[in-house]
């Protein structure tokens, strides 16, 4: 009987081992996914996130769904909650639910901190269209271009109004059609810009601009006739 009991107990433990392996594997994959997307607390991508949600800044382009979204300076919105993993040793998950929480959290970081991103991160525009960002490169590139376009467009829109031009609002038009400074608003809310795509003018949200230009190397900012 004792031998049978030992065999039964052993079988129970053997049945429990696969469950432990599944749980550990699942947690390991989650940690690896975050580890691949980990940056120091002073990283440029975090600075861009703050620039995107900072009120009163020339680079302000983002507001949460809980705040006023009627400002002309706002081009995009983060979809909350957004989760981060703070620090490698003794890691802690930080869940962000608003622009204010995001700014406070990032401003509290130093170069001694390490922050892991949980993807995807979703951006939405004023029409409710969503852009999914699946990695750090897409997040940083999207925010960098959006901040540049929106802040530059706001500055030049003011100067255009002072000049009382009768033409459409062309912003930072240069001689080179492929220049990063060639953008023209193509909607009345000034949240989308013209892109020349295979010889045709298309209108793209600033959220989707980086991904589109990255995937279509023959496209460039501005109308095709520039």
PDB file of C-alpha atoms in Angstrom:
ATOM      1  CA  UNK A   1       0.000   0.000   0.000  1.00  0.00           C
ATOM      2  CA  UNK A   2       2.854   2.387   0.840  1.00  0.00           C
ATOM      3  CA  UNK A   3       4.422   1.725  -2.553  1.00  0.00           C
ATOM      4  CA  UNK A   4       1.099   2.421  -4.291  1.00  0.00           C
ATOM      5  CA  UNK A   5       0.707   5.664  -2.342  1.00  0.00           C
ATOM      6  CA  UNK A   6       4.206   6.789  -3.345  1.00  0.00           C
ATOM      7  CA  UNK A   7       3.465   6.030  -6.988  1.00  0.00           C
ATOM      8  CA  UNK A   8       0.187   7.983  -6.801  1.00  0.00           C
ATOM      9  CA  UNK A   9       1.912  10.974  -5.172  1.00  0.00           C
ATOM     10  CA  UNK A  10       4.662  10.857  -7.790  1.00  0.00           C
ATOM     11  CA  UNK A  11       2.112  10.899 -10.577  1.00  0.00           C
ATOM     12  CA  UNK A  12       0.459  13.975  -9.073  1.00  0.00           C
ATOM     13  CA  UNK A  13       3.769  15.839  -9.088  1.00  0.00           C
ATOM     14  CA  UNK A  14       4.460  14.757 -12.653  1.00  0.00           C
ATOM     15  CA  UNK A  15       1.062  16.135 -13.692  1.00  0.00           C
ATOM     16  CA  UNK A  16       1.880  19.436 -11.958  1.00  0.00           C
ATOM     17  CA  UNK A  17       5.268  19.946 -13.694  1.00  0.00           C
ATOM     18  CA  UNK A  18       3.832  20.744 -17.172  1.00  0.00           C
ATOM     19  CA  UNK A  19       1.604  23.405 -15.586  1.00  0.00           C
ATOM     20  CA  UNK A  20       4.623  25.041 -13.949  1.00  0.00           C
ATOM     21  CA  UNK A  21       6.511  24.929 -17.225  1.00  0.00           C
ATOM     22  CA  UNK A  22       3.572  26.575 -19.034  1.00  0.00           C
ATOM     23  CA  UNK A  23       3.290  29.384 -16.479  1.00  0.00           C
ATOM     24  CA  UNK A  24       7.046  30.025 -16.452  1.00  0.00           C
ATOM     25  CA  UNK A  25       7.198  29.971 -20.255  1.00  0.00           C
ATOM     26  CA  UNK A  26       4.328  32.429 -20.482  1.00  0.00           C
ATOM     27  CA  UNK A  27       5.957  34.819 -18.004  1.00  0.00           C
ATOM     28  CA  UNK A  28       9.321  34.406 -19.729  1.00  0.00           C
ATOM     29  CA  UNK A  29       7.852  35.367 -23.105  1.00  0.00           C
ATOM     30  CA  UNK A  30       6.208  38.438 -21.539  1.00  0.00           C
ATOM     31  CA  UNK A  31       9.467  39.507 -19.875  1.00  0.00           C
ATOM     32  CA  UNK A  32      11.454  38.915 -23.073  1.00  0.00           C
ATOM     33  CA  UNK A  33       8.964  40.954 -25.102  1.00  0.00           C
ATOM     34  CA  UNK A  34       9.321  43.830 -22.649  1.00  0.00           C
ATOM     35  CA  UNK A  35      13.102  43.426 -22.362  1.00  0.00           C
ATOM     36  CA  UNK A  36      13.500  43.847 -26.108  1.00  0.00           C
ATOM     37  CA  UNK A  37      11.612  47.135 -25.791  1.00  0.00           C
ATOM     38  CA  UNK A  38      13.480  48.504 -22.761  1.00  0.00           C
ATOM     39  CA  UNK A  39      15.156  51.932 -22.681  1.00  0.00           C
ATOM     40  CA  UNK A  40      16.864  54.184 -20.163  1.00  0.00           C
ATOM     41  CA  UNK A  41      14.769  56.752 -18.370  1.00  0.00           C
ATOM     42  CA  UNK A  42      16.268  59.614 -20.394  1.00  0.00           C
ATOM     43  CA  UNK A  43      15.627  57.991 -23.797  1.00  0.00           C
ATOM     44  CA  UNK A  44      14.481  60.104 -26.738  1.00  0.00           C
ATOM     45  CA  UNK A  45      11.259  58.122 -27.215  1.00  0.00           C
ATOM     46  CA  UNK A  46      10.138  59.026 -23.678  1.00  0.00           C
ATOM     47  CA  UNK A  47      10.980  62.683 -24.312  1.00  0.00           C
ATOM     48  CA  UNK A  48       8.828  62.576 -27.433  1.00  0.00           C
ATOM     49  CA  UNK A  49       5.902  61.110 -25.508  1.00  0.00           C
ATOM     50  CA  UNK A  50       6.075  64.014 -23.066  1.00  0.00           C
ATOM     51  CA  UNK A  51       6.407  66.533 -25.900  1.00  0.00           C
ATOM     52  CA  UNK A  52       3.331  65.003 -27.500  1.00  0.00           C
ATOM     53  CA  UNK A  53       1.094  65.523 -24.470  1.00  0.00           C
ATOM     54  CA  UNK A  54       2.531  68.729 -22.960  1.00  0.00           C
ATOM     55  CA  UNK A  55       0.001  71.563 -22.983  1.00  0.00           C
ATOM     56  CA  UNK A  56       1.212  74.937 -24.150  1.00  0.00           C
ATOM     57  CA  UNK A  57       4.199  73.484 -25.991  1.00  0.00           C
ATOM     58  CA  UNK A  58       4.967  74.107 -29.659  1.00  0.00           C
ATOM     59  CA  UNK A  59       5.204  70.334 -29.965  1.00  0.00           C
ATOM     60  CA  UNK A  60       1.874  69.591 -28.273  1.00  0.00           C
ATOM     61  CA  UNK A  61      -0.024  67.076 -30.373  1.00  0.00           C
ATOM     62  CA  UNK A  62      -1.659  64.610 -27.995  1.00  0.00           C
ATOM     63  CA  UNK A  63      -4.562  64.638 -25.567  1.00  0.00           C
ATOM     64  CA  UNK A  64      -6.338  61.827 -23.781  1.00  0.00           C
ATOM     65  CA  UNK A  65     -10.005  61.087 -24.285  1.00  0.00           C
ATOM     66  CA  UNK A  66     -10.745  62.610 -20.870  1.00  0.00           C
ATOM     67  CA  UNK A  67      -9.549  66.094 -21.785  1.00  0.00           C
ATOM     68  CA  UNK A  68     -10.612  68.771 -24.218  1.00  0.00           C
ATOM     69  CA  UNK A  69      -9.786  67.610 -27.754  1.00  0.00           C
ATOM     70  CA  UNK A  70     -10.922  70.735 -29.596  1.00  0.00           C
ATOM     71  CA  UNK A  71      -7.557  72.504 -29.513  1.00  0.00           C
ATOM     72  CA  UNK A  72      -6.087  73.133 -32.942  1.00  0.00           C
ATOM     73  CA  UNK A  73      -2.651  72.196 -31.602  1.00  0.00           C
ATOM     74  CA  UNK A  74      -3.728  68.600 -30.913  1.00  0.00           C
ATOM     75  CA  UNK A  75      -3.104  66.137 -33.735  1.00  0.00           C
ATOM     76  CA  UNK A  76      -3.326  62.733 -32.069  1.00  0.00           C
ATOM     77  CA  UNK A  77      -4.349  60.913 -28.902  1.00  0.00           C
ATOM     78  CA  UNK A  78      -2.884  58.031 -26.964  1.00  0.00           C
ATOM     79  CA  UNK A  79      -5.326  55.256 -26.212  1.00  0.00           C
ATOM     80  CA  UNK A  80      -5.109  54.471 -22.517  1.00  0.00           C
ATOM     81  CA  UNK A  81      -4.250  52.528 -20.468  1.00  0.00           C
ATOM     82  CA  UNK A  82      -0.577  52.225 -21.409  1.00  0.00           C
ATOM     83  CA  UNK A  83       1.602  49.860 -19.366  1.00  0.00           C
ATOM     84  CA  UNK A  84       5.318  50.046 -18.627  1.00  0.00           C
ATOM     85  CA  UNK A  85       7.734  47.785 -16.750  1.00  0.00           C
ATOM     86  CA  UNK A  86       9.940  49.828 -14.449  1.00  0.00           C
ATOM     87  CA  UNK A  87      13.501  48.619 -13.706  1.00  0.00           C
ATOM     88  CA  UNK A  88      15.205  45.306 -14.399  1.00  0.00           C
ATOM     89  CA  UNK A  89      15.842  44.295 -10.792  1.00  0.00           C
ATOM     90  CA  UNK A  90      12.691  44.117  -8.710  1.00  0.00           C
ATOM     91  CA  UNK A  91      10.534  45.046 -11.744  1.00  0.00           C
ATOM     92  CA  UNK A  92       7.255  46.844 -11.171  1.00  0.00           C
ATOM     93  CA  UNK A  93       4.446  47.328 -13.662  1.00  0.00           C
ATOM     94  CA  UNK A  94       3.206  50.898 -14.080  1.00  0.00           C
ATOM     95  CA  UNK A  95      -0.214  51.459 -15.634  1.00  0.00           C
ATOM     96  CA  UNK A  96      -0.873  54.929 -17.082  1.00  0.00           C
ATOM     97  CA  UNK A  97      -4.439  56.154 -17.580  1.00  0.00           C
ATOM     98  CA  UNK A  98      -4.077  59.772 -18.709  1.00  0.00           C
ATOM     99  CA  UNK A  99      -1.748  62.350 -20.241  1.00  0.00           C
ATOM    100  CA  UNK A 100      -1.158  63.873 -16.827  1.00  0.00           C
ATOM    101  CA  UNK A 101      -0.093  60.512 -15.356  1.00  0.00           C
ATOM    102  CA  UNK A 102       2.152  59.875 -18.356  1.00  0.00           C
ATOM    103  CA  UNK A 103       3.945  63.214 -17.988  1.00  0.00           C
ATOM    104  CA  UNK A 104       4.405  62.820 -14.233  1.00  0.00           C
ATOM    105  CA  UNK A 105       5.743  59.296 -14.611  1.00  0.00           C
ATOM    106  CA  UNK A 106       8.247  60.074 -17.374  1.00  0.00           C
ATOM    107  CA  UNK A 107       9.458  63.282 -15.711  1.00  0.00           C
ATOM    108  CA  UNK A 108      10.228  61.276 -12.560  1.00  0.00           C
ATOM    109  CA  UNK A 109      12.658  59.003 -14.422  1.00  0.00           C
ATOM    110  CA  UNK A 110      16.438  59.352 -14.598  1.00  0.00           C
ATOM    111  CA  UNK A 111      19.162  57.681 -16.629  1.00  0.00           C
ATOM    112  CA  UNK A 112      19.485  55.168 -13.783  1.00  0.00           C
ATOM    113  CA  UNK A 113      15.987  53.862 -14.473  1.00  0.00           C
ATOM    114  CA  UNK A 114      15.116  51.332 -17.153  1.00  0.00           C
ATOM    115  CA  UNK A 115      11.645  51.300 -18.674  1.00  0.00           C
ATOM    116  CA  UNK A 116      10.078  48.485 -20.665  1.00  0.00           C
ATOM    117  CA  UNK A 117       7.211  49.101 -23.079  1.00  0.00           C
ATOM    118  CA  UNK A 118       4.238  46.782 -23.450  1.00  0.00           C
ATOM    119  CA  UNK A 119       3.092  46.795 -27.067  1.00  0.00           C
ATOM    120  CA  UNK A 120       0.968  47.412 -28.971  1.00  0.00           C
ATOM    121  CA  UNK A 121       0.476  51.109 -28.244  1.00  0.00           C
ATOM    122  CA  UNK A 122      -2.499  52.683 -30.011  1.00  0.00           C
ATOM    123  CA  UNK A 123      -2.812  56.228 -31.344  1.00  0.00           C
ATOM    124  CA  UNK A 124      -6.145  57.671 -32.450  1.00  0.00           C
ATOM    125  CA  UNK A 125      -7.000  60.778 -34.438  1.00  0.00           C
ATOM    126  CA  UNK A 126      -9.943  63.179 -34.161  1.00  0.00           C
ATOM    127  CA  UNK A 127     -12.015  60.941 -36.447  1.00  0.00           C
ATOM    128  CA  UNK A 128     -11.426  57.904 -34.240  1.00  0.00           C
ATOM    129  CA  UNK A 129      -9.058  56.180 -36.682  1.00  0.00           C
ATOM    130  CA  UNK A 130      -6.499  54.016 -34.915  1.00  0.00           C
ATOM    131  CA  UNK A 131      -2.828  53.463 -35.670  1.00  0.00           C
ATOM    132  CA  UNK A 132      -1.210  50.469 -33.999  1.00  0.00           C
ATOM    133  CA  UNK A 133       2.458  50.681 -33.063  1.00  0.00           C
ATOM    134  CA  UNK A 134       4.145  47.345 -32.363  1.00  0.00           C
ATOM    135  CA  UNK A 135       7.719  48.276 -31.493  1.00  0.00           C
ATOM    136  CA  UNK A 136      10.014  51.056 -30.307  1.00  0.00           C
ATOM    137  CA  UNK A 137      11.167  52.040 -33.795  1.00  0.00           C
ATOM    138  CA  UNK A 138       7.601  52.650 -34.958  1.00  0.00           C
ATOM    139  CA  UNK A 139       6.682  54.514 -31.771  1.00  0.00           C
ATOM    140  CA  UNK A 140       9.701  56.815 -31.855  1.00  0.00           C
ATOM    141  CA  UNK A 141       9.533  57.418 -35.609  1.00  0.00           C
ATOM    142  CA  UNK A 142       5.790  58.120 -35.547  1.00  0.00           C
ATOM    143  CA  UNK A 143       5.986  60.579 -32.656  1.00  0.00           C
ATOM    144  CA  UNK A 144       9.105  62.311 -33.974  1.00  0.00           C
ATOM    145  CA  UNK A 145       7.559  62.977 -37.373  1.00  0.00           C
ATOM    146  CA  UNK A 146       4.149  63.903 -35.959  1.00  0.00           C
ATOM    147  CA  UNK A 147       5.644  66.374 -33.474  1.00  0.00           C
ATOM    148  CA  UNK A 148       7.783  67.922 -36.221  1.00  0.00           C
ATOM    149  CA  UNK A 149       4.910  68.225 -38.672  1.00  0.00           C
ATOM    150  CA  UNK A 150       2.369  69.598 -36.213  1.00  0.00           C
ATOM    151  CA  UNK A 151       4.645  72.070 -34.433  1.00  0.00           C
ATOM    152  CA  UNK A 152       6.139  73.306 -37.703  1.00  0.00           C
ATOM    153  CA  UNK A 153       2.738  73.592 -39.297  1.00  0.00           C
ATOM    154  CA  UNK A 154       1.354  75.596 -36.395  1.00  0.00           C
ATOM    155  CA  UNK A 155       4.250  78.078 -36.591  1.00  0.00           C
ATOM    156  CA  UNK A 156       3.976  78.516 -40.337  1.00  0.00           C
ATOM    157  CA  UNK A 157       0.184  78.682 -40.316  1.00  0.00           C
ATOM    158  CA  UNK A 158       0.448  81.794 -38.137  1.00  0.00           C
ATOM    159  CA  UNK A 159       2.917  83.402 -40.526  1.00  0.00           C
ATOM    160  CA  UNK A 160       0.744  82.479 -43.502  1.00  0.00           C
ATOM    161  CA  UNK A 161      -2.243  84.216 -41.927  1.00  0.00           C
ATOM    162  CA  UNK A 162      -0.122  87.319 -41.332  1.00  0.00           C
ATOM    163  CA  UNK A 163       0.784  87.344 -45.021  1.00  0.00           C
ATOM    164  CA  UNK A 164      -2.919  87.074 -45.980  1.00  0.00           C
ATOM    165  CA  UNK A 165      -2.251  84.489 -48.669  1.00  0.00           C
ATOM    166  CA  UNK A 166      -5.224  83.378 -50.811  1.00  0.00           C
ATOM    167  CA  UNK A 167      -3.745  79.947 -51.485  1.00  0.00           C
ATOM    168  CA  UNK A 168      -4.241  76.756 -49.474  1.00  0.00           C
ATOM    169  CA  UNK A 169      -2.153  76.429 -46.324  1.00  0.00           C
ATOM    170  CA  UNK A 170       1.222  75.157 -47.559  1.00  0.00           C
ATOM    171  CA  UNK A 171       3.631  74.562 -44.733  1.00  0.00           C
ATOM    172  CA  UNK A 172       7.441  74.610 -44.989  1.00  0.00           C
ATOM    173  CA  UNK A 173       7.427  74.109 -48.741  1.00  0.00           C
ATOM    174  CA  UNK A 174      10.964  73.587 -50.053  1.00  0.00           C
ATOM    175  CA  UNK A 175      12.609  72.917 -53.380  1.00  0.00           C
ATOM    176  CA  UNK A 176      13.040  69.190 -52.696  1.00  0.00           C
ATOM    177  CA  UNK A 177       9.763  67.244 -52.840  1.00  0.00           C
ATOM    178  CA  UNK A 178      11.270  64.517 -50.680  1.00  0.00           C
ATOM    179  CA  UNK A 179      12.311  66.833 -47.872  1.00  0.00           C
ATOM    180  CA  UNK A 180      11.014  66.129 -44.366  1.00  0.00           C
ATOM    181  CA  UNK A 181       9.973  69.782 -44.188  1.00  0.00           C
ATOM    182  CA  UNK A 182       7.516  69.664 -47.093  1.00  0.00           C
ATOM    183  CA  UNK A 183       4.011  69.245 -45.727  1.00  0.00           C
ATOM    184  CA  UNK A 184       0.640  70.641 -46.679  1.00  0.00           C
ATOM    185  CA  UNK A 185      -2.517  70.297 -44.644  1.00  0.00           C
ATOM    186  CA  UNK A 186      -5.242  68.549 -46.626  1.00  0.00           C
ATOM    187  CA  UNK A 187      -8.179  68.729 -44.202  1.00  0.00           C
ATOM    188  CA  UNK A 188      -9.967  71.643 -42.591  1.00  0.00           C
ATOM    189  CA  UNK A 189      -9.009  70.501 -39.079  1.00  0.00           C
ATOM    190  CA  UNK A 190      -5.299  70.503 -39.955  1.00  0.00           C
ATOM    191  CA  UNK A 191      -4.707  66.977 -38.688  1.00  0.00           C
ATOM    192  CA  UNK A 192      -3.786  65.339 -42.029  1.00  0.00           C
ATOM    193  CA  UNK A 193      -1.095  66.125 -44.582  1.00  0.00           C
ATOM    194  CA  UNK A 194      -0.691  65.584 -48.313  1.00  0.00           C
ATOM    195  CA  UNK A 195       1.589  62.818 -49.531  1.00  0.00           C
ATOM    196  CA  UNK A 196       2.547  62.009 -53.116  1.00  0.00           C
ATOM    197  CA  UNK A 197       1.945  58.263 -53.538  1.00  0.00           C
ATOM    198  CA  UNK A 198       2.783  56.712 -56.908  1.00  0.00           C
ATOM    199  CA  UNK A 199       2.073  59.988 -58.652  1.00  0.00           C
ATOM    200  CA  UNK A 200      -1.236  60.547 -56.843  1.00  0.00           C
ATOM    201  CA  UNK A 201      -1.997  62.967 -54.008  1.00  0.00           C
ATOM    202  CA  UNK A 202      -3.355  61.244 -50.905  1.00  0.00           C
ATOM    203  CA  UNK A 203      -4.341  62.643 -47.510  1.00  0.00           C
ATOM    204  CA  UNK A 204      -2.798  60.890 -44.459  1.00  0.00           C
ATOM    205  CA  UNK A 205      -3.219  61.343 -40.707  1.00  0.00           C
ATOM    206  CA  UNK A 206      -0.016  62.369 -38.929  1.00  0.00           C
ATOM    207  CA  UNK A 207      -0.375  59.147 -36.904  1.00  0.00           C
ATOM    208  CA  UNK A 208       0.044  56.973 -39.994  1.00  0.00           C
ATOM    209  CA  UNK A 209       2.579  59.175 -41.770  1.00  0.00           C
ATOM    210  CA  UNK A 210       5.778  57.496 -40.536  1.00  0.00           C
ATOM    211  CA  UNK A 211       4.609  53.957 -41.251  1.00  0.00           C
ATOM    212  CA  UNK A 212       3.366  54.895 -44.719  1.00  0.00           C
ATOM    213  CA  UNK A 213       6.593  56.621 -45.721  1.00  0.00           C
ATOM    214  CA  UNK A 214       8.634  53.729 -44.291  1.00  0.00           C
ATOM    215  CA  UNK A 215       6.678  51.120 -46.247  1.00  0.00           C
ATOM    216  CA  UNK A 216       6.499  53.082 -49.503  1.00  0.00           C
ATOM    217  CA  UNK A 217       9.946  54.413 -50.356  1.00  0.00           C
ATOM    218  CA  UNK A 218       8.684  56.079 -53.538  1.00  0.00           C
ATOM    219  CA  UNK A 219       6.343  58.365 -51.553  1.00  0.00           C
ATOM    220  CA  UNK A 220       7.254  61.802 -50.265  1.00  0.00           C
ATOM    221  CA  UNK A 221       5.682  64.568 -48.235  1.00  0.00           C
ATOM    222  CA  UNK A 222       3.757  67.222 -50.099  1.00  0.00           C
ATOM    223  CA  UNK A 223       1.629  67.271 -53.263  1.00  0.00           C
ATOM    224  CA  UNK A 224       2.992  65.584 -56.370  1.00  0.00           C
ATOM    225  CA  UNK A 225       3.209  68.879 -58.281  1.00  0.00           C
ATOM    226  CA  UNK A 226       5.829  70.280 -55.899  1.00  0.00           C
TER     227      UNK A 226
END
